[in-house]
């Protein structure tokens, strides 16, 4: 019997049974392309994943955990994401302008997709006090127990090694040209 008789395609799922590297080599399934030297008793699901496509633009929401909400004014907030399987790769930038207001309370940034767990949202953040210094921070879903947005932690001026929620005065008084950027990945629900 031909090795292809052991290959079953159902919608966007390919199911192979008992095929070894010497009898089966997948080369193309419409789009995307699958190449392999070993596929045995494997199910490959291609539901909407396209690792060669461009990132999708996303405008994150910026909020705070209390008090007066921040406003972007003439600043900007941009983002983009790419989903491969259950992993969301996510990057963004929030740039202060002359009319941007940080409001009160610790800041939060929305995620493009619901995270599988709050603890899984751990994305590095670089923070620039324009012309003065760089700080390292962390988007941390576990800090607020969030799966749809993330708190941003930054170094606290009160204690070395301690982080607090990024806000209008932490780690410095924000002004025109200051910004923070993030880039990382998390598991989606």
PDB file of C-alpha atoms in Angstrom:
ATOM      1  CA  UNK A   1       0.000   0.000   0.000  1.00  0.00           C
ATOM      2  CA  UNK A   2       1.250   3.477  -0.848  1.00  0.00           C
ATOM      3  CA  UNK A   3       2.476   5.628   2.085  1.00  0.00           C
ATOM      4  CA  UNK A   4      -0.015   8.325   1.063  1.00  0.00           C
ATOM      5  CA  UNK A   5      -2.844   5.946   1.940  1.00  0.00           C
ATOM      6  CA  UNK A   6      -1.842   6.501   5.583  1.00  0.00           C
ATOM      7  CA  UNK A   7      -2.195  10.299   5.294  1.00  0.00           C
ATOM      8  CA  UNK A   8      -5.548  11.899   6.133  1.00  0.00           C
ATOM      9  CA  UNK A   9      -6.414  15.578   5.601  1.00  0.00           C
ATOM     10  CA  UNK A  10      -9.444  16.961   7.426  1.00  0.00           C
ATOM     11  CA  UNK A  11     -10.042  20.700   7.006  1.00  0.00           C
ATOM     12  CA  UNK A  12      -6.779  22.294   8.080  1.00  0.00           C
ATOM     13  CA  UNK A  13      -5.507  19.270  10.022  1.00  0.00           C
ATOM     14  CA  UNK A  14      -3.086  16.687   8.628  1.00  0.00           C
ATOM     15  CA  UNK A  15      -3.057  13.325  10.415  1.00  0.00           C
ATOM     16  CA  UNK A  16      -0.371  10.759   9.665  1.00  0.00           C
ATOM     17  CA  UNK A  17      -0.136   7.273  11.119  1.00  0.00           C
ATOM     18  CA  UNK A  18       2.815   4.911  10.964  1.00  0.00           C
ATOM     19  CA  UNK A  19       4.849   6.917   8.491  1.00  0.00           C
ATOM     20  CA  UNK A  20       8.580   6.993   9.035  1.00  0.00           C
ATOM     21  CA  UNK A  21      11.197   9.403   7.732  1.00  0.00           C
ATOM     22  CA  UNK A  22      12.000   6.983   4.895  1.00  0.00           C
ATOM     23  CA  UNK A  23       8.393   6.782   3.692  1.00  0.00           C
ATOM     24  CA  UNK A  24       7.031  10.274   4.248  1.00  0.00           C
ATOM     25  CA  UNK A  25       8.238  13.785   3.639  1.00  0.00           C
ATOM     26  CA  UNK A  26       5.728  16.631   3.617  1.00  0.00           C
ATOM     27  CA  UNK A  27       6.708  19.483   1.355  1.00  0.00           C
ATOM     28  CA  UNK A  28       3.687  21.695   0.762  1.00  0.00           C
ATOM     29  CA  UNK A  29       0.174  22.015   2.166  1.00  0.00           C
ATOM     30  CA  UNK A  30      -1.251  24.945   0.176  1.00  0.00           C
ATOM     31  CA  UNK A  31       0.065  27.624   2.572  1.00  0.00           C
ATOM     32  CA  UNK A  32       2.171  27.563   4.722  1.00  0.00           C
ATOM     33  CA  UNK A  33       4.945  25.201   3.577  1.00  0.00           C
ATOM     34  CA  UNK A  34       5.828  22.262   5.835  1.00  0.00           C
ATOM     35  CA  UNK A  35       9.203  20.567   5.450  1.00  0.00           C
ATOM     36  CA  UNK A  36      10.461  17.694   7.519  1.00  0.00           C
ATOM     37  CA  UNK A  37      12.677  14.644   7.484  1.00  0.00           C
ATOM     38  CA  UNK A  38      10.766  12.893  10.267  1.00  0.00           C
ATOM     39  CA  UNK A  39       7.029  12.852  10.771  1.00  0.00           C
ATOM     40  CA  UNK A  40       5.539   9.903  12.596  1.00  0.00           C
ATOM     41  CA  UNK A  41       2.132   9.548  14.244  1.00  0.00           C
ATOM     42  CA  UNK A  42       1.822  13.332  14.338  1.00  0.00           C
ATOM     43  CA  UNK A  43      -1.089  15.735  14.041  1.00  0.00           C
ATOM     44  CA  UNK A  44      -0.295  19.142  12.549  1.00  0.00           C
ATOM     45  CA  UNK A  45      -2.926  21.859  13.044  1.00  0.00           C
ATOM     46  CA  UNK A  46      -2.736  24.933  10.823  1.00  0.00           C
ATOM     47  CA  UNK A  47      -5.654  26.974  12.152  1.00  0.00           C
ATOM     48  CA  UNK A  48      -4.881  30.520  11.077  1.00  0.00           C
ATOM     49  CA  UNK A  49      -1.176  30.427  11.902  1.00  0.00           C
ATOM     50  CA  UNK A  50       1.057  31.946   9.261  1.00  0.00           C
ATOM     51  CA  UNK A  51       4.621  32.458  10.434  1.00  0.00           C
ATOM     52  CA  UNK A  52       5.612  34.309   7.268  1.00  0.00           C
ATOM     53  CA  UNK A  53       2.962  37.042   7.504  1.00  0.00           C
ATOM     54  CA  UNK A  54       3.631  40.603   8.658  1.00  0.00           C
ATOM     55  CA  UNK A  55       2.912  41.650  12.217  1.00  0.00           C
ATOM     56  CA  UNK A  56      -0.559  43.058  12.870  1.00  0.00           C
ATOM     57  CA  UNK A  57      -0.817  46.651  14.102  1.00  0.00           C
ATOM     58  CA  UNK A  58      -2.508  47.053  17.479  1.00  0.00           C
ATOM     59  CA  UNK A  59      -3.236  50.201  19.475  1.00  0.00           C
ATOM     60  CA  UNK A  60      -2.913  49.309  23.164  1.00  0.00           C
ATOM     61  CA  UNK A  61      -5.120  50.923  25.798  1.00  0.00           C
ATOM     62  CA  UNK A  62      -3.289  52.879  28.507  1.00  0.00           C
ATOM     63  CA  UNK A  63      -4.931  53.155  31.904  1.00  0.00           C
ATOM     64  CA  UNK A  64      -4.101  53.404  35.590  1.00  0.00           C
ATOM     65  CA  UNK A  65      -5.211  51.415  38.602  1.00  0.00           C
ATOM     66  CA  UNK A  66      -6.966  54.367  40.232  1.00  0.00           C
ATOM     67  CA  UNK A  67      -7.459  58.089  40.461  1.00  0.00           C
ATOM     68  CA  UNK A  68      -7.199  60.202  37.315  1.00  0.00           C
ATOM     69  CA  UNK A  69      -6.677  58.183  34.134  1.00  0.00           C
ATOM     70  CA  UNK A  70      -3.672  59.046  31.921  1.00  0.00           C
ATOM     71  CA  UNK A  71      -4.249  60.754  28.569  1.00  0.00           C
ATOM     72  CA  UNK A  72      -2.000  60.448  25.528  1.00  0.00           C
ATOM     73  CA  UNK A  73      -2.595  64.037  24.270  1.00  0.00           C
ATOM     74  CA  UNK A  74      -0.112  64.742  21.464  1.00  0.00           C
ATOM     75  CA  UNK A  75       2.020  61.753  22.426  1.00  0.00           C
ATOM     76  CA  UNK A  76       1.571  58.357  20.820  1.00  0.00           C
ATOM     77  CA  UNK A  77       0.973  54.745  21.715  1.00  0.00           C
ATOM     78  CA  UNK A  78       1.604  52.028  19.145  1.00  0.00           C
ATOM     79  CA  UNK A  79       1.852  48.273  19.149  1.00  0.00           C
ATOM     80  CA  UNK A  80       1.999  45.194  16.965  1.00  0.00           C
ATOM     81  CA  UNK A  81       1.675  41.453  17.446  1.00  0.00           C
ATOM     82  CA  UNK A  82       2.233  38.133  15.716  1.00  0.00           C
ATOM     83  CA  UNK A  83       0.546  34.899  16.817  1.00  0.00           C
ATOM     84  CA  UNK A  84       2.197  31.544  16.169  1.00  0.00           C
ATOM     85  CA  UNK A  85       0.251  28.655  17.628  1.00  0.00           C
ATOM     86  CA  UNK A  86      -0.684  29.702  21.190  1.00  0.00           C
ATOM     87  CA  UNK A  87       2.182  32.210  21.516  1.00  0.00           C
ATOM     88  CA  UNK A  88       1.585  35.933  21.049  1.00  0.00           C
ATOM     89  CA  UNK A  89       4.687  37.987  20.265  1.00  0.00           C
ATOM     90  CA  UNK A  90       3.932  41.569  21.315  1.00  0.00           C
ATOM     91  CA  UNK A  91       5.798  44.866  21.064  1.00  0.00           C
ATOM     92  CA  UNK A  92       4.843  48.472  21.635  1.00  0.00           C
ATOM     93  CA  UNK A  93       5.868  51.996  22.493  1.00  0.00           C
ATOM     94  CA  UNK A  94       4.325  54.793  24.538  1.00  0.00           C
ATOM     95  CA  UNK A  95       5.845  58.219  23.777  1.00  0.00           C
ATOM     96  CA  UNK A  96       5.073  61.306  25.865  1.00  0.00           C
ATOM     97  CA  UNK A  97       4.262  64.564  24.072  1.00  0.00           C
ATOM     98  CA  UNK A  98       3.929  68.069  25.488  1.00  0.00           C
ATOM     99  CA  UNK A  99       0.236  67.508  26.337  1.00  0.00           C
ATOM    100  CA  UNK A 100       0.480  63.903  27.577  1.00  0.00           C
ATOM    101  CA  UNK A 101      -0.691  63.450  31.160  1.00  0.00           C
ATOM    102  CA  UNK A 102       0.320  60.482  33.299  1.00  0.00           C
ATOM    103  CA  UNK A 103      -2.723  60.821  35.554  1.00  0.00           C
ATOM    104  CA  UNK A 104      -2.525  59.203  38.987  1.00  0.00           C
ATOM    105  CA  UNK A 105      -2.069  55.598  39.975  1.00  0.00           C
ATOM    106  CA  UNK A 106       0.119  52.848  38.527  1.00  0.00           C
ATOM    107  CA  UNK A 107      -0.082  52.401  34.750  1.00  0.00           C
ATOM    108  CA  UNK A 108      -1.466  49.404  32.873  1.00  0.00           C
ATOM    109  CA  UNK A 109      -1.226  48.442  29.187  1.00  0.00           C
ATOM    110  CA  UNK A 110      -3.745  46.199  27.411  1.00  0.00           C
ATOM    111  CA  UNK A 111      -2.752  42.917  25.751  1.00  0.00           C
ATOM    112  CA  UNK A 112      -3.883  42.030  22.215  1.00  0.00           C
ATOM    113  CA  UNK A 113      -5.229  38.630  23.390  1.00  0.00           C
ATOM    114  CA  UNK A 114      -6.266  37.153  26.730  1.00  0.00           C
ATOM    115  CA  UNK A 115      -3.285  35.455  28.386  1.00  0.00           C
ATOM    116  CA  UNK A 116      -3.448  31.826  29.508  1.00  0.00           C
ATOM    117  CA  UNK A 117      -2.331  32.989  32.980  1.00  0.00           C
ATOM    118  CA  UNK A 118      -1.399  36.236  34.718  1.00  0.00           C
ATOM    119  CA  UNK A 119       1.938  34.708  35.741  1.00  0.00           C
ATOM    120  CA  UNK A 120       2.775  34.065  32.073  1.00  0.00           C
ATOM    121  CA  UNK A 121       2.768  37.784  31.213  1.00  0.00           C
ATOM    122  CA  UNK A 122       6.394  38.792  31.836  1.00  0.00           C
ATOM    123  CA  UNK A 123       7.658  41.124  29.069  1.00  0.00           C
ATOM    124  CA  UNK A 124      10.807  43.253  29.378  1.00  0.00           C
ATOM    125  CA  UNK A 125      10.353  47.030  29.245  1.00  0.00           C
ATOM    126  CA  UNK A 126      12.983  49.687  28.481  1.00  0.00           C
ATOM    127  CA  UNK A 127      12.227  53.145  29.911  1.00  0.00           C
ATOM    128  CA  UNK A 128      13.920  56.325  28.653  1.00  0.00           C
ATOM    129  CA  UNK A 129      14.153  59.588  30.588  1.00  0.00           C
ATOM    130  CA  UNK A 130      15.100  61.525  27.412  1.00  0.00           C
ATOM    131  CA  UNK A 131      18.673  62.762  27.490  1.00  0.00           C
ATOM    132  CA  UNK A 132      19.212  61.562  31.061  1.00  0.00           C
ATOM    133  CA  UNK A 133      19.021  57.803  31.659  1.00  0.00           C
ATOM    134  CA  UNK A 134      17.619  54.391  30.723  1.00  0.00           C
ATOM    135  CA  UNK A 135      15.762  52.186  33.204  1.00  0.00           C
ATOM    136  CA  UNK A 136      14.701  48.570  32.924  1.00  0.00           C
ATOM    137  CA  UNK A 137      11.176  47.524  33.785  1.00  0.00           C
ATOM    138  CA  UNK A 138       8.803  44.599  33.377  1.00  0.00           C
ATOM    139  CA  UNK A 139       5.255  44.171  32.134  1.00  0.00           C
ATOM    140  CA  UNK A 140       3.978  41.866  34.844  1.00  0.00           C
ATOM    141  CA  UNK A 141       0.478  40.397  34.692  1.00  0.00           C
ATOM    142  CA  UNK A 142       0.904  38.640  38.037  1.00  0.00           C
ATOM    143  CA  UNK A 143       1.397  41.981  39.848  1.00  0.00           C
ATOM    144  CA  UNK A 144      -2.301  42.803  39.364  1.00  0.00           C
ATOM    145  CA  UNK A 145      -3.536  39.289  38.560  1.00  0.00           C
ATOM    146  CA  UNK A 146      -4.393  40.391  35.000  1.00  0.00           C
ATOM    147  CA  UNK A 147      -4.837  38.324  31.830  1.00  0.00           C
ATOM    148  CA  UNK A 148      -6.196  41.127  29.582  1.00  0.00           C
ATOM    149  CA  UNK A 149      -3.719  43.859  30.525  1.00  0.00           C
ATOM    150  CA  UNK A 150      -0.467  44.200  32.390  1.00  0.00           C
ATOM    151  CA  UNK A 151       1.022  46.378  35.089  1.00  0.00           C
ATOM    152  CA  UNK A 152       4.430  47.861  34.349  1.00  0.00           C
ATOM    153  CA  UNK A 153       6.984  47.581  37.132  1.00  0.00           C
ATOM    154  CA  UNK A 154       9.971  49.906  37.369  1.00  0.00           C
ATOM    155  CA  UNK A 155      12.814  50.463  39.832  1.00  0.00           C
ATOM    156  CA  UNK A 156      11.657  52.200  42.968  1.00  0.00           C
ATOM    157  CA  UNK A 157      13.710  55.156  44.156  1.00  0.00           C
ATOM    158  CA  UNK A 158      12.877  54.151  47.728  1.00  0.00           C
ATOM    159  CA  UNK A 159      14.886  50.943  47.792  1.00  0.00           C
ATOM    160  CA  UNK A 160      17.492  49.264  45.589  1.00  0.00           C
ATOM    161  CA  UNK A 161      16.184  46.012  44.151  1.00  0.00           C
ATOM    162  CA  UNK A 162      12.540  46.911  44.756  1.00  0.00           C
ATOM    163  CA  UNK A 163      10.090  47.600  41.928  1.00  0.00           C
ATOM    164  CA  UNK A 164       6.808  49.480  42.004  1.00  0.00           C
ATOM    165  CA  UNK A 165       4.117  50.286  39.464  1.00  0.00           C
ATOM    166  CA  UNK A 166       5.279  52.717  36.769  1.00  0.00           C
ATOM    167  CA  UNK A 167       3.412  56.034  37.103  1.00  0.00           C
ATOM    168  CA  UNK A 168       3.675  59.772  36.388  1.00  0.00           C
ATOM    169  CA  UNK A 169       6.539  60.183  38.883  1.00  0.00           C
ATOM    170  CA  UNK A 170       8.224  56.756  38.948  1.00  0.00           C
ATOM    171  CA  UNK A 171      11.072  56.262  38.175  1.00  0.00           C
ATOM    172  CA  UNK A 172      11.153  60.004  37.236  1.00  0.00           C
ATOM    173  CA  UNK A 173       8.774  62.876  36.419  1.00  0.00           C
ATOM    174  CA  UNK A 174       7.716  62.143  32.818  1.00  0.00           C
ATOM    175  CA  UNK A 175       7.891  64.813  30.120  1.00  0.00           C
ATOM    176  CA  UNK A 176       8.035  65.476  26.374  1.00  0.00           C
ATOM    177  CA  UNK A 177      10.146  62.866  24.545  1.00  0.00           C
ATOM    178  CA  UNK A 178      10.244  60.339  27.389  1.00  0.00           C
ATOM    179  CA  UNK A 179       9.018  56.882  26.446  1.00  0.00           C
ATOM    180  CA  UNK A 180       8.886  53.210  27.265  1.00  0.00           C
ATOM    181  CA  UNK A 181       8.999  50.242  24.904  1.00  0.00           C
ATOM    182  CA  UNK A 182       8.228  46.562  25.414  1.00  0.00           C
ATOM    183  CA  UNK A 183       8.893  43.466  23.363  1.00  0.00           C
ATOM    184  CA  UNK A 184       8.277  39.850  24.340  1.00  0.00           C
ATOM    185  CA  UNK A 185       5.857  36.956  24.194  1.00  0.00           C
ATOM    186  CA  UNK A 186       3.209  35.224  26.274  1.00  0.00           C
ATOM    187  CA  UNK A 187       0.868  32.244  25.964  1.00  0.00           C
ATOM    188  CA  UNK A 188      -2.675  33.071  24.896  1.00  0.00           C
ATOM    189  CA  UNK A 189      -5.733  31.399  26.408  1.00  0.00           C
TER     190      UNK A 189
END
